[in-house]
Tab-separated table of N, CA, C and O in Angstrom:
chain	number	residue	atom	x	y	z
K	1	MET	N	1.088	-1.181	0.373
K	1	MET	CA	-0.287	0.036	-0.308
K	1	MET	C	1.199	1.266	0.311
K	1	MET	O	2.221	0.997	0.945
K	2	PRO	N	0.581	2.066	-1.157
K	2	PRO	CA	2.012	3.244	-1.267
K	2	PRO	C	1.463	3.993	0.202
K	2	PRO	O	0.233	4.256	0.875
K	3	GLY	N	2.576	4.926	0.195
K	3	GLY	CA	2.592	5.798	1.631
K	3	GLY	C	2.438	5.200	3.362
K	3	GLY	O	3.221	5.596	3.509
K	4	LEU	N	3.378	4.387	3.647
K	4	LEU	CA	3.237	3.392	4.412
K	4	LEU	C	4.960	3.073	4.950
K	4	LEU	O	4.913	3.439	6.265
K	5	ASN	N	5.232	2.754	4.241
K	5	ASN	CA	6.729	1.930	4.061
K	5	ASN	C	7.593	2.719	2.824
K	5	ASN	O	8.044	1.974	2.627
K	6	ASN	N	7.388	4.648	2.994
K	6	ASN	CA	8.376	4.968	2.131
K	6	ASN	C	10.021	5.388	1.671
K	6	ASN	O	9.666	6.417	2.928
K	7	LYS	N	9.988	4.400	2.282
K	7	LYS	CA	11.425	5.206	3.037
K	7	LYS	C	12.305	6.098	2.514
K	7	LYS	O	12.535	7.299	3.195
K	8	ALA	N	12.425	6.455	0.929
K	8	ALA	CA	13.004	7.353	0.850
K	8	ALA	C	11.997	8.892	1.017
K	8	ALA	O	12.144	9.821	1.499
K	9	THR	N	10.955	8.351	0.700
K	9	THR	CA	9.428	9.903	1.509
K	9	THR	C	10.237	10.440	2.697
K	9	THR	O	10.254	11.699	3.121
K	10	ASN	N	10.211	9.408	3.503
K	10	ASN	CA	10.321	9.312	5.210
K	10	ASN	C	10.991	9.940	4.890
K	10	ASN	O	11.678	11.431	5.963
K	11	GLU	N	12.772	10.007	5.040
K	11	GLU	CA	13.492	10.278	4.633
K	11	GLU	C	13.614	11.874	4.879
K	11	GLU	O	14.117	12.638	5.297
K	12	VAL	N	13.378	11.812	3.316
K	12	VAL	CA	13.741	13.683	2.942
K	12	VAL	C	12.024	14.656	3.243
K	12	VAL	O	13.058	15.704	4.364
K	13	LEU	N	11.048	13.379	3.774
K	13	LEU	CA	9.895	14.763	5.192
K	13	LEU	C	10.870	14.503	6.646
K	13	LEU	O	10.802	16.018	7.198
K	14	ASN	N	11.375	14.081	6.985
K	14	ASN	CA	12.117	14.178	8.584
K	14	ASN	C	12.823	15.240	8.219
K	14	ASN	O	13.236	15.944	9.398
K	15	TRP	N	13.897	15.118	7.643
K	15	TRP	CA	15.299	15.250	6.552
K	15	TRP	C	14.351	17.466	6.948
K	15	TRP	O	14.895	18.492	7.487
K	16	MET	N	13.669	17.453	5.643
K	16	MET	CA	13.134	18.677	6.072
K	16	MET	C	11.590	19.479	6.900
K	16	MET	O	11.752	20.610	7.700
K	17	HIS	N	11.461	18.546	8.103
K	17	HIS	CA	10.632	18.645	8.718
K	17	HIS	C	12.182	19.517	10.627
K	17	HIS	O	11.578	20.382	11.289
K	18	GLY	N	13.496	18.801	9.911
K	18	GLY	CA	13.527	19.411	10.570
K	18	GLY	C	14.479	20.706	10.413
K	18	GLY	O	14.754	21.069	11.857
K	19	LEU	N	14.602	20.739	9.209
K	19	LEU	CA	15.570	22.311	8.669
K	19	LEU	C	14.566	22.924	8.832
K	19	LEU	O	14.727	24.478	9.432
K	20	SER	N	13.105	22.675	8.985
K	20	SER	CA	11.972	23.606	9.195
K	20	SER	C	11.879	24.189	10.762
K	20	SER	O	11.984	25.208	11.481
K	21	GLY	N	11.411	22.690	11.586
K	21	GLY	CA	11.788	23.406	13.305
K	21	GLY	C	12.880	24.615	13.411
K	21	GLY	O	13.644	25.213	14.970
K	22	PHE	N	14.458	24.265	13.037
K	22	PHE	CA	15.954	24.886	12.940
K	22	PHE	C	15.191	26.434	12.753
K	22	PHE	O	15.537	27.549	14.443
K	23	PHE	N	14.404	26.426	11.837
K	23	PHE	CA	14.387	27.770	11.784
K	23	PHE	C	13.579	28.376	12.290
K	23	PHE	O	13.706	29.793	12.811
K	24	THR	N	12.732	28.077	12.368
K	24	THR	CA	11.378	27.996	13.409
K	24	THR	C	12.071	28.351	15.685
K	24	THR	O	11.719	29.033	15.701
K	25	LYS	N	12.666	28.336	15.732
K	25	LYS	CA	13.370	27.764	16.791
K	25	LYS	C	14.455	29.052	16.283
K	25	LYS	O	14.279	29.790	17.908
K	26	MET	N	15.111	29.050	16.257
K	26	MET	CA	16.541	29.847	15.645
K	26	MET	C	15.171	31.580	15.823
K	26	MET	O	15.956	32.001	16.099
K	27	ARG	N	14.117	31.741	14.904
K	27	ARG	CA	13.968	33.046	15.327
K	27	ARG	C	13.083	33.689	16.813
K	27	ARG	O	13.145	34.720	16.785
K	28	SER	N	12.840	32.026	17.436
K	28	SER	CA	12.164	31.999	17.884
K	28	SER	C	13.139	32.636	19.091
K	28	SER	O	12.804	33.877	20.100
K	29	ASP	N	14.465	32.181	19.041
K	29	ASP	CA	15.618	32.298	20.373
K	29	ASP	C	16.015	33.773	19.887
K	29	ASP	O	16.709	34.008	21.058
K	30	TYR	N	16.273	33.762	18.773
K	30	TYR	CA	17.151	35.188	18.469
K	30	TYR	C	16.861	36.429	17.103
K	30	TYR	O	16.873	37.381	17.105
K	31	GLY	N	15.258	35.475	16.438
K	31	GLY	CA	14.875	37.019	15.683
K	31	GLY	C	15.361	36.704	14.831
K	31	GLY	O	14.059	36.356	13.380
K	32	THR	N	16.726	36.874	14.478
K	32	THR	CA	17.504	36.792	12.833
K	32	THR	C	18.184	35.882	12.665
K	32	THR	O	19.486	35.831	13.505
K	33	ILE	N	18.949	36.077	11.707
K	33	ILE	CA	20.181	34.877	11.081
K	33	ILE	C	21.237	35.994	11.717
K	33	ILE	O	22.185	35.449	12.396
K	34	SER	N	20.882	37.207	11.337
K	34	SER	CA	22.081	38.464	12.048
K	34	SER	C	22.597	38.565	13.432
K	34	SER	O	23.199	38.290	14.220
K	35	GLN	N	21.299	38.891	14.054
K	35	GLN	CA	20.982	38.519	15.612
K	35	GLN	C	21.717	37.351	16.010
K	35	GLN	O	22.446	37.191	17.128
K	36	MET	N	21.391	36.125	15.441
K	36	MET	CA	21.662	35.088	15.845
K	36	MET	C	23.694	34.870	16.069
K	36	MET	O	24.418	34.256	17.158
K	37	LEU	N	24.208	35.089	14.786
K	37	LEU	CA	25.457	35.558	14.459
K	37	LEU	C	25.933	36.736	14.989
K	37	LEU	O	27.615	36.274	15.830
K	38	GLU	N	25.366	37.859	15.931
K	38	GLU	CA	25.755	38.150	17.124
K	38	GLU	C	25.890	38.460	18.501
K	38	GLU	O	26.627	38.491	19.647
K	39	HIS	N	25.619	37.016	18.675
K	39	HIS	CA	24.730	36.707	20.078
K	39	HIS	C	26.284	35.705	21.510
K	39	HIS	O	26.765	35.039	20.268
K	40	PRO	N	26.276	35.987	22.020
K	40	PRO	CA	27.408	35.615	22.536
K	40	PRO	C	27.343	33.747	22.441
K	40	PRO	O	28.609	33.992	22.337
K	41	ASP	N	26.639	33.135	22.398
K	41	ASP	CA	26.509	31.708	22.258
K	41	ASP	C	26.762	31.512	20.826
K	41	ASP	O	27.637	30.046	20.838
K	42	TRP	N	27.622	31.950	20.163
K	42	TRP	CA	27.784	32.153	18.361
K	42	TRP	C	29.379	32.314	18.519
K	42	TRP	O	29.783	32.760	19.111
K	43	ASP	N	29.842	30.763	18.350
K	43	ASP	CA	31.246	30.989	18.027
K	43	ASP	C	31.469	31.356	16.973
K	43	ASP	O	32.184	30.844	15.772
K	44	GLU	N	32.698	32.728	17.177
K	44	GLU	CA	32.716	33.400	15.973
K	44	GLU	C	33.503	32.501	14.326
K	44	GLU	O	33.882	32.537	13.231
K	45	ASN	N	34.130	31.434	14.760
K	45	ASN	CA	35.194	31.136	14.148
K	45	ASN	C	34.689	30.251	13.435
K	45	ASN	O	35.750	29.228	12.584
K	46	ARG	N	33.339	29.776	14.001
K	46	ARG	CA	33.168	29.178	12.536
K	46	ARG	C	31.972	29.116	11.406
K	46	ARG	O	31.058	29.170	10.960
K	47	THR	N	31.874	30.738	11.503
K	47	THR	CA	30.501	32.084	11.399
K	47	THR	C	31.417	31.485	9.501
K	47	THR	O	30.366	31.441	8.386
K	48	GLU	N	32.677	31.380	9.275
K	48	GLU	CA	32.931	31.542	7.569
K	48	GLU	C	32.235	29.416	7.083
K	48	GLU	O	31.982	29.829	6.178
K	49	TYR	N	33.091	29.034	8.027
K	49	TYR	CA	31.875	27.600	7.470
K	49	TYR	C	30.665	27.444	6.951
K	49	TYR	O	30.138	27.094	6.714
K	50	THR	N	30.029	28.245	8.280
K	50	THR	CA	28.052	28.407	7.855
K	50	THR	C	27.747	28.832	7.252
K	50	THR	O	27.140	28.569	6.377
K	51	LYS	N	28.634	30.245	7.000
K	51	LYS	CA	28.615	30.822	5.543
K	51	LYS	C	28.667	29.385	4.348
K	51	LYS	O	27.450	29.540	3.479
K	52	THR	N	30.178	29.372	4.101
K	52	THR	CA	29.969	28.104	2.783
K	52	THR	C	28.590	26.975	2.624
K	52	THR	O	28.446	26.327	2.162
K	53	LEU	N	28.724	26.814	4.313
K	53	LEU	CA	27.638	25.233	4.492
K	53	LEU	C	26.530	25.636	3.621
K	53	LEU	O	25.212	25.135	2.824
K	54	MET	N	25.550	27.022	3.987
K	54	MET	CA	25.017	27.684	4.386
K	54	MET	C	24.571	28.101	2.665
K	54	MET	O	23.022	27.122	1.884
K	55	GLU	N	25.417	28.423	2.195
K	55	GLU	CA	25.278	28.863	0.232
K	55	GLU	C	25.261	27.510	0.209
K	55	GLU	O	24.363	27.197	-1.182
K	56	SER	N	25.694	26.283	-0.133
K	56	SER	CA	25.033	25.100	-0.344
K	56	SER	C	24.186	24.412	-0.221
K	56	SER	O	24.112	23.990	-1.783
K	57	LEU	N	23.800	24.421	0.998
K	57	LEU	CA	22.475	24.175	1.528
K	57	LEU	C	21.123	24.861	0.365
K	57	LEU	O	20.622	24.466	0.284
K	58	ALA	N	21.851	26.307	0.577
K	58	ALA	CA	20.542	26.546	-0.820
K	58	ALA	C	20.285	26.339	-2.027
K	58	ALA	O	19.656	26.349	-2.695
K	59	ALA	N	21.787	26.056	-1.892
K	59	ALA	CA	22.056	26.060	-3.712
K	59	ALA	C	21.100	24.784	-3.687
K	59	ALA	O	20.465	24.542	-5.314
K	60	GLU	N	21.291	23.299	-3.358
K	60	GLU	CA	21.051	22.802	-3.876
K	60	GLU	C	19.385	22.179	-3.304
K	60	GLU	O	18.870	21.862	-3.743
K	61	LEU	N	19.134	23.108	-2.546
K	61	LEU	CA	17.294	23.819	-2.253
K	61	LEU	C	16.821	24.189	-3.725
K	61	LEU	O	15.612	24.072	-3.462
K	62	THR	N	17.279	24.841	-3.839
K	62	THR	CA	16.898	25.713	-4.782
K	62	THR	C	16.511	24.626	-6.118
K	62	THR	O	15.478	24.290	-7.078
K	63	THR	N	17.696	23.856	-6.477
K	63	THR	CA	17.604	22.980	-7.631
K	63	THR	C	16.022	22.020	-7.131
K	63	THR	O	15.600	20.916	-7.900
K	64	ALA	N	16.291	21.485	-5.820
K	64	ALA	CA	15.285	19.962	-5.721
K	64	ALA	C	14.293	20.828	-5.607
K	64	ALA	O	13.309	20.368	-5.874
K	65	ALA	N	13.582	21.602	-5.121
K	65	ALA	CA	12.437	22.785	-5.400
K	65	ALA	C	11.901	23.597	-6.866
K	65	ALA	O	11.153	22.193	-6.851
K	66	LYS	N	13.092	23.556	-8.046
K	66	LYS	CA	12.833	23.464	-8.651
K	66	LYS	C	11.881	21.633	-9.751
K	66	LYS	O	11.054	21.935	-9.996
K	67	GLU	N	13.105	21.055	-9.370
K	67	GLU	CA	13.144	19.084	-9.145
K	67	GLU	C	11.132	18.881	-9.334
K	67	GLU	O	10.872	18.196	-10.048
K	68	ILE	N	11.392	19.081	-8.284
K	68	ILE	CA	9.843	19.065	-7.496
K	68	ILE	C	8.426	19.642	-8.392
K	68	ILE	O	7.964	19.861	-8.700
K	69	ARG	N	8.812	21.296	-8.125
K	69	ARG	CA	7.871	21.402	-9.119
K	69	ARG	C	7.729	21.585	-10.781
K	69	ARG	O	6.549	20.838	-10.296
K	70	GLU	N	9.135	20.883	-10.696
K	70	GLU	CA	8.341	20.859	-12.873
K	70	GLU	C	7.756	19.145	-12.339
K	70	GLU	O	7.187	18.914	-13.205
K	71	HIS	N	8.498	18.458	-11.622
K	71	HIS	CA	7.796	16.912	-10.947
K	71	HIS	C	5.822	17.216	-10.952
K	71	HIS	O	5.108	16.294	-12.265
K	72	VAL	N	6.459	17.891	-10.328
K	72	VAL	CA	4.333	18.630	-9.957
K	72	VAL	C	3.706	18.938	-10.614
K	72	VAL	O	2.429	18.475	-11.163
K	73	ASP	N	4.273	19.569	-11.265
K	73	ASP	CA	3.678	20.394	-12.345
K	73	ASP	C	3.346	18.979	-13.703
K	73	ASP	O	2.042	19.042	-14.046
K	74	SER	N	3.861	18.572	-14.186
K	74	SER	CA	3.467	17.735	-15.248
K	74	SER	C	2.919	16.343	-14.636
K	74	SER	O	2.646	15.781	-15.362
K	75	LYS	N	2.556	16.515	-13.483
K	75	LYS	CA	2.458	15.205	-12.674
K	75	LYS	C	0.905	14.641	-12.760
K	75	LYS	O	-0.607	14.755	-13.226
K	76	PHE	N	0.942	15.958	-12.216
K	76	PHE	CA	-0.002	16.990	-11.208
K	76	PHE	C	-1.184	17.838	-11.851
K	76	PHE	O	-2.413	18.484	-12.473
K	77	GLY	N	-0.288	18.907	-12.416
K	77	GLY	CA	-0.776	20.369	-13.291
K	77	GLY	C	-1.652	19.910	-14.227
K	77	GLY	O	-2.377	21.102	-15.241
């Protein structure tokens, strides 16, 4: 039966829920990314590395969103 044990779907949705939860918590705790980076809890030595990871993640998310949008549009649109 579809939807009950779809490993790929579950992995993607769990990851996206986690990322969404991070942003919700970050905004609740700090307000903005900029404010988080200025907070005493932030390790300034990891800022450049964080920037690199965020840029890579943003590029991957943009590509994934485009691929999902195209699939949905072609299949259901």
